[in-house]
mmCIF file of C-alpha atoms in Angstrom:
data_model
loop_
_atom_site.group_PDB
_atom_site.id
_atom_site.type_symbol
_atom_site.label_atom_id
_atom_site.label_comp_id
_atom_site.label_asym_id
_atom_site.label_seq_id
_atom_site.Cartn_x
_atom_site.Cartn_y
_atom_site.Cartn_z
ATOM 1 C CA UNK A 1 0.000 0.000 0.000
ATOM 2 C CA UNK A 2 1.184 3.208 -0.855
ATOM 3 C CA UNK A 3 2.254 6.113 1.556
ATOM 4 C CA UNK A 4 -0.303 8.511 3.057
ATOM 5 C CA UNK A 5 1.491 12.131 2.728
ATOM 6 C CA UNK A 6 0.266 15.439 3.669
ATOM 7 C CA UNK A 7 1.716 18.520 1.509
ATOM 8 C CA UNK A 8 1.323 22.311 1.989
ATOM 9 C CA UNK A 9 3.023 25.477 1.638
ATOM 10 C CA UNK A 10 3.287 27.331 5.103
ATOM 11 C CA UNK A 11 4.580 30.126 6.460
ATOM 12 C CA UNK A 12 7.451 30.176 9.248
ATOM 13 C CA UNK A 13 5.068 30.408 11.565
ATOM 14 C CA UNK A 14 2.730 27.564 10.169
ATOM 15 C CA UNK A 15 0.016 29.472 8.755
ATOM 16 C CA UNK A 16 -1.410 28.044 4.671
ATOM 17 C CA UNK A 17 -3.459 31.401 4.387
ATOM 18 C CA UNK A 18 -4.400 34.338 5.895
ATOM 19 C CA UNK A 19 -7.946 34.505 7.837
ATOM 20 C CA UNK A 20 -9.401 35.654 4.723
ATOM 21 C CA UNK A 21 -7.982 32.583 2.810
ATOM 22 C CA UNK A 22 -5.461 35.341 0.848
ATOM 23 C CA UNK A 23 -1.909 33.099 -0.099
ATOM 24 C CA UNK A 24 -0.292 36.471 -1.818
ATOM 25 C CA UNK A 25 2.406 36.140 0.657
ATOM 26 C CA UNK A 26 3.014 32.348 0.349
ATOM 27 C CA UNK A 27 2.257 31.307 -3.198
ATOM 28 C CA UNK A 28 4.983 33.352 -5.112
ATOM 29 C CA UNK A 29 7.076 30.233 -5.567
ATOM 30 C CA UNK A 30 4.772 29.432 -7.924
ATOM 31 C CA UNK A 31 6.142 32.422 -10.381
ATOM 32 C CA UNK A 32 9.385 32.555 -9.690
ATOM 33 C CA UNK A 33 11.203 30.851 -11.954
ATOM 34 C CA UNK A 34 11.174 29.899 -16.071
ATOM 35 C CA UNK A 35 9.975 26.189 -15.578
ATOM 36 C CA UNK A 36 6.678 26.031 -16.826
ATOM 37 C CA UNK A 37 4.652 23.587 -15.787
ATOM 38 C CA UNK A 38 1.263 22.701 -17.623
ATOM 39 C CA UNK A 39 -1.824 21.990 -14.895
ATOM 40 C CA UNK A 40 -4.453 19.408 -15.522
ATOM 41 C CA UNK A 41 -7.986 21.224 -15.329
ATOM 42 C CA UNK A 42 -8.323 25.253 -15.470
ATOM 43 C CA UNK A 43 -5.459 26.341 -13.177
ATOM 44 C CA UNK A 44 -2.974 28.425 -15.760
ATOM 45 C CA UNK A 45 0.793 26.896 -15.336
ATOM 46 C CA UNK A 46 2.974 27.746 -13.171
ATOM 47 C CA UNK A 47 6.442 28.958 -13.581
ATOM 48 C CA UNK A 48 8.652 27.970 -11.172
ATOM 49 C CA UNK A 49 12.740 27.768 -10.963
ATOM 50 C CA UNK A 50 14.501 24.473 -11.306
ATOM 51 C CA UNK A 51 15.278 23.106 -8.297
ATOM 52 C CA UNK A 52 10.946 23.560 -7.282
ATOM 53 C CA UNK A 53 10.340 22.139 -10.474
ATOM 54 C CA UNK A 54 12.357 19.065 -10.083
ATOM 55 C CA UNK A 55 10.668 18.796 -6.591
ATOM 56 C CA UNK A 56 6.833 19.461 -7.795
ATOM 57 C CA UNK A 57 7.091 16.818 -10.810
ATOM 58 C CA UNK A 58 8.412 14.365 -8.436
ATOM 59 C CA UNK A 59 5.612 14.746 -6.077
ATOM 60 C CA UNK A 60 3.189 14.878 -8.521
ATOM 61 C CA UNK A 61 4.417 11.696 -9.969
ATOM 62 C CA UNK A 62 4.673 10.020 -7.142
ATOM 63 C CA UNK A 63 0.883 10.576 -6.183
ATOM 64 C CA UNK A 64 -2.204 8.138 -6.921
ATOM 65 C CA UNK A 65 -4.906 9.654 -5.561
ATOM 66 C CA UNK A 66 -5.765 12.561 -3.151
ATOM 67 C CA UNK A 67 -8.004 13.149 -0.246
ATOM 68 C CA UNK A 68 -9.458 16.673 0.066
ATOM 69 C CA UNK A 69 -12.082 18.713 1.983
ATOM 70 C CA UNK A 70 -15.232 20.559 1.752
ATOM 71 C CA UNK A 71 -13.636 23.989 1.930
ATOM 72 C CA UNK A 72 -10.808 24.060 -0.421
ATOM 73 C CA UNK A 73 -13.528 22.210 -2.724
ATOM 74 C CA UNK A 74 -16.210 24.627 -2.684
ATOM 75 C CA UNK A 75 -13.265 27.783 -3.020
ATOM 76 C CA UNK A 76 -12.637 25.942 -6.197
ATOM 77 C CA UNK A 77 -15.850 24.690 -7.409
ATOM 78 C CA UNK A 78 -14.159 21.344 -7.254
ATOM 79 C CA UNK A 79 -11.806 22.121 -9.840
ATOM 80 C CA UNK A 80 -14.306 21.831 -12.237
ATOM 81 C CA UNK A 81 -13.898 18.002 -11.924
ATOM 82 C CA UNK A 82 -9.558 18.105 -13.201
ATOM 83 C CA UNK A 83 -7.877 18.658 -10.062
ATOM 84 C CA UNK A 84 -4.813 20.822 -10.830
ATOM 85 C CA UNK A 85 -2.467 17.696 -10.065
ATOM 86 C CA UNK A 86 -3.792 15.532 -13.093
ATOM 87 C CA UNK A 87 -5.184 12.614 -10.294
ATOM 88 C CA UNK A 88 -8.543 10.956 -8.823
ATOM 89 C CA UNK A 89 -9.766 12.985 -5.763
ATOM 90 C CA UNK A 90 -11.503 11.790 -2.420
ATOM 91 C CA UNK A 91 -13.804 14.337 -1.000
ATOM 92 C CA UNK A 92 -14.539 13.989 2.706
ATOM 93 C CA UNK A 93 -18.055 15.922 3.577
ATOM 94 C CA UNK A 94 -20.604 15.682 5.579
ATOM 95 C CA UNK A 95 -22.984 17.504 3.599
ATOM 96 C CA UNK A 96 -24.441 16.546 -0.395
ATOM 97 C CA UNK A 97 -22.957 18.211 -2.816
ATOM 98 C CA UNK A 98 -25.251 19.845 -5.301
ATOM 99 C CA UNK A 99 -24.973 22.730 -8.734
ATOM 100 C CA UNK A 100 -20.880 21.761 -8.486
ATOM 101 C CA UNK A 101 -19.173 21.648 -12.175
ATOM 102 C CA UNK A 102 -17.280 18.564 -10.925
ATOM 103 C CA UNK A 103 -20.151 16.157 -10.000
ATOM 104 C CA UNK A 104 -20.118 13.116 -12.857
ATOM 105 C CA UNK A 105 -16.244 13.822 -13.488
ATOM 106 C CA UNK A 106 -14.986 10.382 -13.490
ATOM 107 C CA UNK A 107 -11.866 11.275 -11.227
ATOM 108 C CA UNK A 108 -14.561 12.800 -8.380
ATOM 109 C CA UNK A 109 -15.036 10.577 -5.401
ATOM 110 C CA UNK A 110 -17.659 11.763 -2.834
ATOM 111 C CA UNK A 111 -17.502 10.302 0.524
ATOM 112 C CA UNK A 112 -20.179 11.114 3.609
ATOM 113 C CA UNK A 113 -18.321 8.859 6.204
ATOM 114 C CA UNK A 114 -15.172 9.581 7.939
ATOM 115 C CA UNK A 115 -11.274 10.203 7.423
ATOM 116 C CA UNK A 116 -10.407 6.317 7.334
ATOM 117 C CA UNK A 117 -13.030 5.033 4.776
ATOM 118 C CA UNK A 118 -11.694 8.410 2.695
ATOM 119 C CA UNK A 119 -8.777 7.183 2.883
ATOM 120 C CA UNK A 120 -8.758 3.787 2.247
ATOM 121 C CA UNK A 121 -11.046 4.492 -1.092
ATOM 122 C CA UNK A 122 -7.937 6.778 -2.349
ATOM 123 C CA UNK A 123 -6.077 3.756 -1.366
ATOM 124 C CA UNK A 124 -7.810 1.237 -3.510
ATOM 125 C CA UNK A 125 -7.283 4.028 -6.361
ATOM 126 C CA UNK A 126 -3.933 4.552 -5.841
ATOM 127 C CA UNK A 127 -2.627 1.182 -5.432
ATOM 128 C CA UNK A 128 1.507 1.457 -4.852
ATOM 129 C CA UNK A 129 1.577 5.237 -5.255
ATOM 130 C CA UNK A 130 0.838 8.309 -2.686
ATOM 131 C CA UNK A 131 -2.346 9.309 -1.212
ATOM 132 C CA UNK A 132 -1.869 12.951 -1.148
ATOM 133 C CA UNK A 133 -3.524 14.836 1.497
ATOM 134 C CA UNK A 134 -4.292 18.542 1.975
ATOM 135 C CA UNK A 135 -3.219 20.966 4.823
ATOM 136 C CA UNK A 136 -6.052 21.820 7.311
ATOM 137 C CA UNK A 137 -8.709 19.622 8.912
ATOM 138 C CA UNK A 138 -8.380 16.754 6.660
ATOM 139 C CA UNK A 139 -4.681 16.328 7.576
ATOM 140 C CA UNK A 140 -5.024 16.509 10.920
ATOM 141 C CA UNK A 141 -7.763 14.160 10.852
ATOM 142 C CA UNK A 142 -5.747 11.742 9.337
ATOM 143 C CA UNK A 143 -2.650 12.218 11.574
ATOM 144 C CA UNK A 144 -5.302 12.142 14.641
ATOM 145 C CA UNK A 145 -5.995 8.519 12.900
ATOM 146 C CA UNK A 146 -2.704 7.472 13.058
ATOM 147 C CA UNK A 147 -2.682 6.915 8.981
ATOM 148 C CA UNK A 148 -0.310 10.033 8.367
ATOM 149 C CA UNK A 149 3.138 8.754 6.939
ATOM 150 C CA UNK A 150 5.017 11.736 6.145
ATOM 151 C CA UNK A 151 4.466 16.198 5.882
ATOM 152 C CA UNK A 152 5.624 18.026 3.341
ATOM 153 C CA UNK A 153 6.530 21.639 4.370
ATOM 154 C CA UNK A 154 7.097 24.347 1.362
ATOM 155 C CA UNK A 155 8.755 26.607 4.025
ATOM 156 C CA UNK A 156 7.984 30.276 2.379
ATOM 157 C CA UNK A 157 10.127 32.724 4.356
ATOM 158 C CA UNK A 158 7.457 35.155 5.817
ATOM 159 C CA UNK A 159 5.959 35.156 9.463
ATOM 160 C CA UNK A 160 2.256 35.870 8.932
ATOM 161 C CA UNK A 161 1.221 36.387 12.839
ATOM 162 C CA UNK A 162 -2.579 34.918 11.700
ATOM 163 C CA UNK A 163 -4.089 32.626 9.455
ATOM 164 C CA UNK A 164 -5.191 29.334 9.122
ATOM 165 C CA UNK A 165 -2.880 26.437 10.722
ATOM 166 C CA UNK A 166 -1.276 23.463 8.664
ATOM 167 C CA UNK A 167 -2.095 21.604 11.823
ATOM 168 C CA UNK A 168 -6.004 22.697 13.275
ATOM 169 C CA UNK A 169 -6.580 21.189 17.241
ATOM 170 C CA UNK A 170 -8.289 18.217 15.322
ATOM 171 C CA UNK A 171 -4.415 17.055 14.957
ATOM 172 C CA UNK A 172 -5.429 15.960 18.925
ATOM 173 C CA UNK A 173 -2.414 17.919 20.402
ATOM 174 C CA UNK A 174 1.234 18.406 19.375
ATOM 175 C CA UNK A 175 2.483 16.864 15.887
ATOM 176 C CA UNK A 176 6.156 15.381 16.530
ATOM 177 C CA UNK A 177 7.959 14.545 13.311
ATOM 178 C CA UNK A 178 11.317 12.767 12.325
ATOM 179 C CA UNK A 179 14.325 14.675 10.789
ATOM 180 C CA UNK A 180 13.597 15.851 7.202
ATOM 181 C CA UNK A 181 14.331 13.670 4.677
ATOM 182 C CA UNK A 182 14.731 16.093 1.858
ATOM 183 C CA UNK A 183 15.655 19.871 2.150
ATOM 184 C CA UNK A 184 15.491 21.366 -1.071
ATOM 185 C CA UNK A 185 16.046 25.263 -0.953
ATOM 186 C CA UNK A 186 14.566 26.913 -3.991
ATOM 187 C CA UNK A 187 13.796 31.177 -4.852
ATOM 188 C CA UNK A 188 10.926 31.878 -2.455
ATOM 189 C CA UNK A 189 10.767 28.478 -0.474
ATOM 190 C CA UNK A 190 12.451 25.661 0.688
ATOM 191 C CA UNK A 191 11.313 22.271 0.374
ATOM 192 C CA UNK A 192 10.768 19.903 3.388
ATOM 193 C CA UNK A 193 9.849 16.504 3.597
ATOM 194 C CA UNK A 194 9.508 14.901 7.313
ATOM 195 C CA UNK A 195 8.485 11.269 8.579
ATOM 196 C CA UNK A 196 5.867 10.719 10.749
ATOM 197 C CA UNK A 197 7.424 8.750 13.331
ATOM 198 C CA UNK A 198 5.615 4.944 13.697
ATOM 199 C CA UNK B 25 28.120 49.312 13.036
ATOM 200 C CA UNK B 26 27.028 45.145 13.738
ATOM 201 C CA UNK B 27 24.350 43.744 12.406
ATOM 202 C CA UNK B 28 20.873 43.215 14.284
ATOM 203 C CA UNK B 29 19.671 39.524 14.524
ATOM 204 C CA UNK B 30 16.896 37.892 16.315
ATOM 205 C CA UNK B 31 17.696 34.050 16.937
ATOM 206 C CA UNK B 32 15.022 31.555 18.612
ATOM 207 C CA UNK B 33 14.203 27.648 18.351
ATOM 208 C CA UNK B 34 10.834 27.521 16.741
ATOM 209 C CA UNK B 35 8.861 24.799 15.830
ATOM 210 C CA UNK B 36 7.030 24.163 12.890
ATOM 211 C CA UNK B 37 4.163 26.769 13.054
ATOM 212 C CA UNK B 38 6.492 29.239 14.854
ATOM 213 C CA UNK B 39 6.215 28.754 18.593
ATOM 214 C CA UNK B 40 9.101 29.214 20.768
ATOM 215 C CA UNK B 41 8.097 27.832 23.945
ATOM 216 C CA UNK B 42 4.263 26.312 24.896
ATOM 217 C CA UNK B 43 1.944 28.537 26.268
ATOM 218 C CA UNK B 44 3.272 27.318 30.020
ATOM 219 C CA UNK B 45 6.338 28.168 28.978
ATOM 220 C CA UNK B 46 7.581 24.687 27.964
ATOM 221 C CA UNK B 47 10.145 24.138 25.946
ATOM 222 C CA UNK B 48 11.265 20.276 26.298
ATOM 223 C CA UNK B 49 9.742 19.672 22.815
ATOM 224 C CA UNK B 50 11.893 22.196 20.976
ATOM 225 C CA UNK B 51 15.136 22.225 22.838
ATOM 226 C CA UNK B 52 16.228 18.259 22.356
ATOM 227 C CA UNK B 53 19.026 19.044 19.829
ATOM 228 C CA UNK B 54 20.690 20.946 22.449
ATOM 229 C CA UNK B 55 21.335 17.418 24.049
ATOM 230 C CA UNK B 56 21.685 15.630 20.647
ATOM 231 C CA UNK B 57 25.209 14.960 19.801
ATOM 232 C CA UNK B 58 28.764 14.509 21.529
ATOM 233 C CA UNK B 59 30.374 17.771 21.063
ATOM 234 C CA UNK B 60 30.608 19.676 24.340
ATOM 235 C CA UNK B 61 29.809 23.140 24.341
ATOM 236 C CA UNK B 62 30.085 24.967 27.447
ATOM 237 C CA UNK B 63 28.461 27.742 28.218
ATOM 238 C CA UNK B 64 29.191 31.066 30.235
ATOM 239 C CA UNK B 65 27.260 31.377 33.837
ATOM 240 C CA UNK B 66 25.810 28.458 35.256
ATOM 241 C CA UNK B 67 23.973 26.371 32.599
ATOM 242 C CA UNK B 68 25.065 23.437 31.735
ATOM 243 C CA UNK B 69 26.867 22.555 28.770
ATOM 244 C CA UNK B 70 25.560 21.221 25.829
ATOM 245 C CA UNK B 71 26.203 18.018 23.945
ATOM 246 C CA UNK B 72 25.544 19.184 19.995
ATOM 247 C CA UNK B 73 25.817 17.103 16.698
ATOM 248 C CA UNK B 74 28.852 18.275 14.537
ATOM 249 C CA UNK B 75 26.643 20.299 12.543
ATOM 250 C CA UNK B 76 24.796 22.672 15.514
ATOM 251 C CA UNK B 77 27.753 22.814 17.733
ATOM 252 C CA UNK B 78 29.465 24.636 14.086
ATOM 253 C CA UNK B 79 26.289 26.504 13.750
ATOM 254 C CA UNK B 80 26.591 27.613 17.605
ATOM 255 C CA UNK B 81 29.694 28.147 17.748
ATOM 256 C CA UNK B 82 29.808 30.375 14.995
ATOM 257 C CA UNK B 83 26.896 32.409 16.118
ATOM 258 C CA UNK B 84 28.302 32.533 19.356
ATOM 259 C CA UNK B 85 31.749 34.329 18.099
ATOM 260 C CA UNK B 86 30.207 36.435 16.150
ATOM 261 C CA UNK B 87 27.947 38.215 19.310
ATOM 262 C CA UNK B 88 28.705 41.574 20.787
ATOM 263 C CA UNK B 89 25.942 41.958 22.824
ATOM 264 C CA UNK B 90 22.218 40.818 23.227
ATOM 265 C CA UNK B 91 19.404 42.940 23.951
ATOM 266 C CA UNK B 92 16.716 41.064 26.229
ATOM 267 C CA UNK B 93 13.496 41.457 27.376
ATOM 268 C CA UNK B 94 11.575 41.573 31.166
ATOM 269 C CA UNK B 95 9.942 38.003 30.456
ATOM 270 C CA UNK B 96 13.195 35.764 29.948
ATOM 271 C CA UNK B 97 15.534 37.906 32.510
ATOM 272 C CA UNK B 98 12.837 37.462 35.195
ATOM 273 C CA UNK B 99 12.660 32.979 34.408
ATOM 274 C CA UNK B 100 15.946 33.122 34.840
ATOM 275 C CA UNK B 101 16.767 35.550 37.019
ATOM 276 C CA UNK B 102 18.982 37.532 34.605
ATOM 277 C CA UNK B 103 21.250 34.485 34.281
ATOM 278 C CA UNK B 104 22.850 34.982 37.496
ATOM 279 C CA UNK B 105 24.506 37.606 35.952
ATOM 280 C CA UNK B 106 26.841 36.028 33.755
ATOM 281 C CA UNK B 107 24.573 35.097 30.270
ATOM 282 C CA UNK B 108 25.275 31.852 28.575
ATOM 283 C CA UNK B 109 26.617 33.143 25.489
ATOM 284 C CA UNK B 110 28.589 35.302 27.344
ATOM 285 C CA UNK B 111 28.437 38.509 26.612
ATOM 286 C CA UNK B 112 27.015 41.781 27.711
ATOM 287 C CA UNK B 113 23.197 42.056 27.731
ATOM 288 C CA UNK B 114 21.093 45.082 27.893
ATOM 289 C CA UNK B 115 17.874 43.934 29.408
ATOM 290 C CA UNK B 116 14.609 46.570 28.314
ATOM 291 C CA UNK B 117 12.398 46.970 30.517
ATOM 292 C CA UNK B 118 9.547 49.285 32.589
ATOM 293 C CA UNK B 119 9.304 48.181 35.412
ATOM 294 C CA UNK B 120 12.320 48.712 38.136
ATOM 295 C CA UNK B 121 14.621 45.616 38.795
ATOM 296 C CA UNK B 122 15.268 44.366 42.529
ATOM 297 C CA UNK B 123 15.989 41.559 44.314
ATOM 298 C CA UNK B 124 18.122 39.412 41.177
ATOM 299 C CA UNK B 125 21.463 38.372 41.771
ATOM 300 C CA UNK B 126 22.344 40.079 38.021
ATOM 301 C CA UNK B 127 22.072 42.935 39.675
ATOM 302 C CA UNK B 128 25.729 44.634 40.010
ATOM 303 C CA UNK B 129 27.310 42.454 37.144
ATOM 304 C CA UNK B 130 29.571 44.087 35.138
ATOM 305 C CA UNK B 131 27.513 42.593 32.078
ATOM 306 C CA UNK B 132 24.334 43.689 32.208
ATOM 307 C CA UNK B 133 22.736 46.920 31.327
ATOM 308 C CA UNK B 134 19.399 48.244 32.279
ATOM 309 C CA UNK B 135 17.143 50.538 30.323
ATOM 310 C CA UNK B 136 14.246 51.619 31.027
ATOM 311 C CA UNK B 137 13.866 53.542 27.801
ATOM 312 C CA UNK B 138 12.524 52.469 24.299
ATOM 313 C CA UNK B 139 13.824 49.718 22.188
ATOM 314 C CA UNK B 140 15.322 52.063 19.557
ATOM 315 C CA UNK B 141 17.510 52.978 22.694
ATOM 316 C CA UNK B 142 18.355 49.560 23.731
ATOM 317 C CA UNK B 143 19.788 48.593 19.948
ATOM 318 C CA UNK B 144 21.965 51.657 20.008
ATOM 319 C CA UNK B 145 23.234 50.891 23.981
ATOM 320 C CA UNK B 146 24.081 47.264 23.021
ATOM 321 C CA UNK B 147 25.554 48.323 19.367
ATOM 322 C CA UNK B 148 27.817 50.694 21.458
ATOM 323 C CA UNK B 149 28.677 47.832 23.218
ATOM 324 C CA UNK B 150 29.378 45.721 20.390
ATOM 325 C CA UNK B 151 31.423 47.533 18.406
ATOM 326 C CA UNK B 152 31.421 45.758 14.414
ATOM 327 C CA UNK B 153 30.082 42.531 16.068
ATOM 328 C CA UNK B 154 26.416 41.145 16.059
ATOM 329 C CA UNK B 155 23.751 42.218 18.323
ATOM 330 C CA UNK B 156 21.180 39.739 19.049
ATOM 331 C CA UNK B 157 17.673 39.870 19.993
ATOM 332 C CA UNK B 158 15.047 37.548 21.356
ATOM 333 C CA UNK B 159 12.156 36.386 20.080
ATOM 334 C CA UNK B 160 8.589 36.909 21.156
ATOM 335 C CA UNK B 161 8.040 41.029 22.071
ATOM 336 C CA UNK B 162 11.657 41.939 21.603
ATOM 337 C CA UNK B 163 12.435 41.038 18.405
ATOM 338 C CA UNK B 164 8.852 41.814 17.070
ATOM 339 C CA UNK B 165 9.647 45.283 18.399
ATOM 340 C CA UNK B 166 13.151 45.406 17.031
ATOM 341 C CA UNK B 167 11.765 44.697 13.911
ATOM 342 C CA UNK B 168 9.015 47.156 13.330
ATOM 343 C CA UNK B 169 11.148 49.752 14.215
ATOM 344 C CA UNK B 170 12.746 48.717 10.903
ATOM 345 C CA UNK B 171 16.093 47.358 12.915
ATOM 346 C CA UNK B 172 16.275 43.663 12.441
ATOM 347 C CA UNK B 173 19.269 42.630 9.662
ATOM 348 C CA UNK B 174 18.201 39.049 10.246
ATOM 349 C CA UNK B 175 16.226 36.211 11.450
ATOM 350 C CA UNK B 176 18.013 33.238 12.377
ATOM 351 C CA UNK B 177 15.370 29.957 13.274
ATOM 352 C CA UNK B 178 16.648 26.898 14.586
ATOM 353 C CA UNK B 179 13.448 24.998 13.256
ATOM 354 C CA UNK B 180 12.569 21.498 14.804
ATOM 355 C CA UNK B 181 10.095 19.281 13.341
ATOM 356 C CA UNK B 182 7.120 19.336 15.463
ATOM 357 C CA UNK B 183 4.090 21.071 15.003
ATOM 358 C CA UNK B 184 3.166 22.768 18.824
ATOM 359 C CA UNK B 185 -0.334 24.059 17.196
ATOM 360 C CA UNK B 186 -0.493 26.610 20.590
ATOM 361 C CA UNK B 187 2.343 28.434 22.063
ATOM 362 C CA UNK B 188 4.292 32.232 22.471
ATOM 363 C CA UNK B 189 5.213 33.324 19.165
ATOM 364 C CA UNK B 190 8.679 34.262 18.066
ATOM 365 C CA UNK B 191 6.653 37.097 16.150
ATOM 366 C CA UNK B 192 4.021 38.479 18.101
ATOM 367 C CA UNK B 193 1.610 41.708 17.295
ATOM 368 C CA UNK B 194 4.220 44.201 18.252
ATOM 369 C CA UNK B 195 5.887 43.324 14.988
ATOM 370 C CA UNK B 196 2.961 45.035 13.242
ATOM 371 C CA UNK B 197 2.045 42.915 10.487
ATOM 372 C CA UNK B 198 3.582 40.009 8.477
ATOM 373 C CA UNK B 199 7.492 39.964 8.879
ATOM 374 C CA UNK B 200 8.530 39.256 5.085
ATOM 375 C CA UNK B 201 12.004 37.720 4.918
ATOM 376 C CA UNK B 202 14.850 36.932 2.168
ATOM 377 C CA UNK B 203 15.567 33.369 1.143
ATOM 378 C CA UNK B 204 18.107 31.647 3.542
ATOM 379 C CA UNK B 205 21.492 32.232 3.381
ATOM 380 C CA UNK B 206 22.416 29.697 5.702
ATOM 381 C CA UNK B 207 20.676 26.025 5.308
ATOM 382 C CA UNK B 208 22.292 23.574 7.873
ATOM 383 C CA UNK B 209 20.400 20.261 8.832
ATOM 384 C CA UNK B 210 21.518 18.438 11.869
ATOM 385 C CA UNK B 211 19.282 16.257 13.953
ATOM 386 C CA UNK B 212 16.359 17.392 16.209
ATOM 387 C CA UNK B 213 16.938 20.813 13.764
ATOM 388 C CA UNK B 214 17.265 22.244 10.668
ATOM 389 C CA UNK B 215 19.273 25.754 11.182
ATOM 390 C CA UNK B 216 18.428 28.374 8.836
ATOM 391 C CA UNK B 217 18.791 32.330 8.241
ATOM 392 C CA UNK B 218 17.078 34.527 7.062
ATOM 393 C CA UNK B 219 17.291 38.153 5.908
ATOM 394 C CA UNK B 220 15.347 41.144 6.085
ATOM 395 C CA UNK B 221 14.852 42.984 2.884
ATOM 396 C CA UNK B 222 15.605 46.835 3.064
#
């Protein structure tokens, strides 16, 4: 079975957006370099330097599936049913979704029940390969579960003093993690990869 | 004149210390290796990896003074009087200081003034070499008075998700930084510096 691995860009001080969702100050890694990289779906490409390149086709390569959220789904209008990173997507909600773009796209999954039967259906999908999960409540669910087998950390060098947390209380208390296996500095970020101790 | 840089163990999302105060999650890699580093006054010394006790060292030497706040200099009672890093300190602060055994040291400095007036008493004192600044309302202050060079983190991998801030509100607003000019992973902590754009 392949690894369960959360991924965000954060601030130095932990934060993946500002109250008001704003990622001005975090996302300009996306732009910074002459590497353009095509998106699956709507989102434009980005244009990022080398070294983030090398890192962001390796990720998405590596990944088989994805769990995601309510929120980040409805601020997107589920990516129109192509999320951004070309794979099948798990939503976790509690409530129906109805009117959204992406309902009938083949790579939608909707699931009503809870963080481990979300992520066990990405499983199935992505046999050998990553189950990518997304920063907020969904990845502290699934560390609180004890299914979370690594965090990626695209360390962008701002403190934002607010914002919304990587890691919500739903984590269940601290989140301890190993030495990083992969420290990848880049213009605008630095790329971190830690275990999840077992 | 020296540079200005704020230093601090951080985790993760930023935290220096847990709301109690706690610290035994963040400051493991200051017991992680064999090297020996003593320190000034009467801590103990440390036993760092290679890689920190370079990294310490280094930042150590390059010190001409610190400038500390009311918070830190009361938990330890100004350090006896002698400061780890050993060096003079110029302590800010409002309220009058009695009853600490610092009191009388040839080392320490109290003002009772403004920060701007703290920087330029320990920058006196330090001559060409660095002065350095704590986190949490020190630094924040240091900074948006516009007179922080750099921000050194010594980041462990743990997410707290509560704790004091190395950046609180006093900094007034997001604290945008460089991209490191320093990357040096050890174990227990990854030590990085930053600078601040002028």
């Amino acid at each position: 079975m392949g690894q369960v691995i959360a991924s965000a860009t954060t601030s130095l001080d932990g934060f993946i957006a500002r109250p008001d969702h704003g990622i001005d100050e975090l996302f300009g890694w996306f732009d910074a370099g002459d590497v353009v990289v095509e998106n699956h779906g709507d989102l434009p490409p980005f244009r990022l330097t080398e070294e983030s390149a090398a890192y962001w086709l390796a990720w998405r390569e590596s990944l088989g599936a994805l769990v995601v959220g309510r929120e980040l789904f409805d601020l997107t209008d589920g990516w129109g049913g192509k999320h951004p990173l070309g794979v099948p997507y798990v939503l976790l909600t509690h409530r129906p979704v109805r009117d959204s773009a992406a309902l009938g796209s083949p790579d939608l999954v909707v699931m009503h029940e809870g963080v481990l039967e979300a992520v066990a259906a990405a499983q199935e999908i992505a046999g050998d390969k990553v189950v990518g999960v997304a920063a907020g409540t969904i990845a502290s669910q699934v560390h609180a579960a004890g299914l979370l087998d690594a965090v990626n950390v695209d360390l962008v060098p701002v403190f934002l003093g607010e914002g919304r947390p990587y890691f919500t209380a739903q984590a269940g208390g601290p989140v301890p993690l190993g030495d990083p296996t992969s420290v990848v500095p880049s213009r605008g970020v630095t790329h971190l990869s830690f275990p999840v101790p077992r």
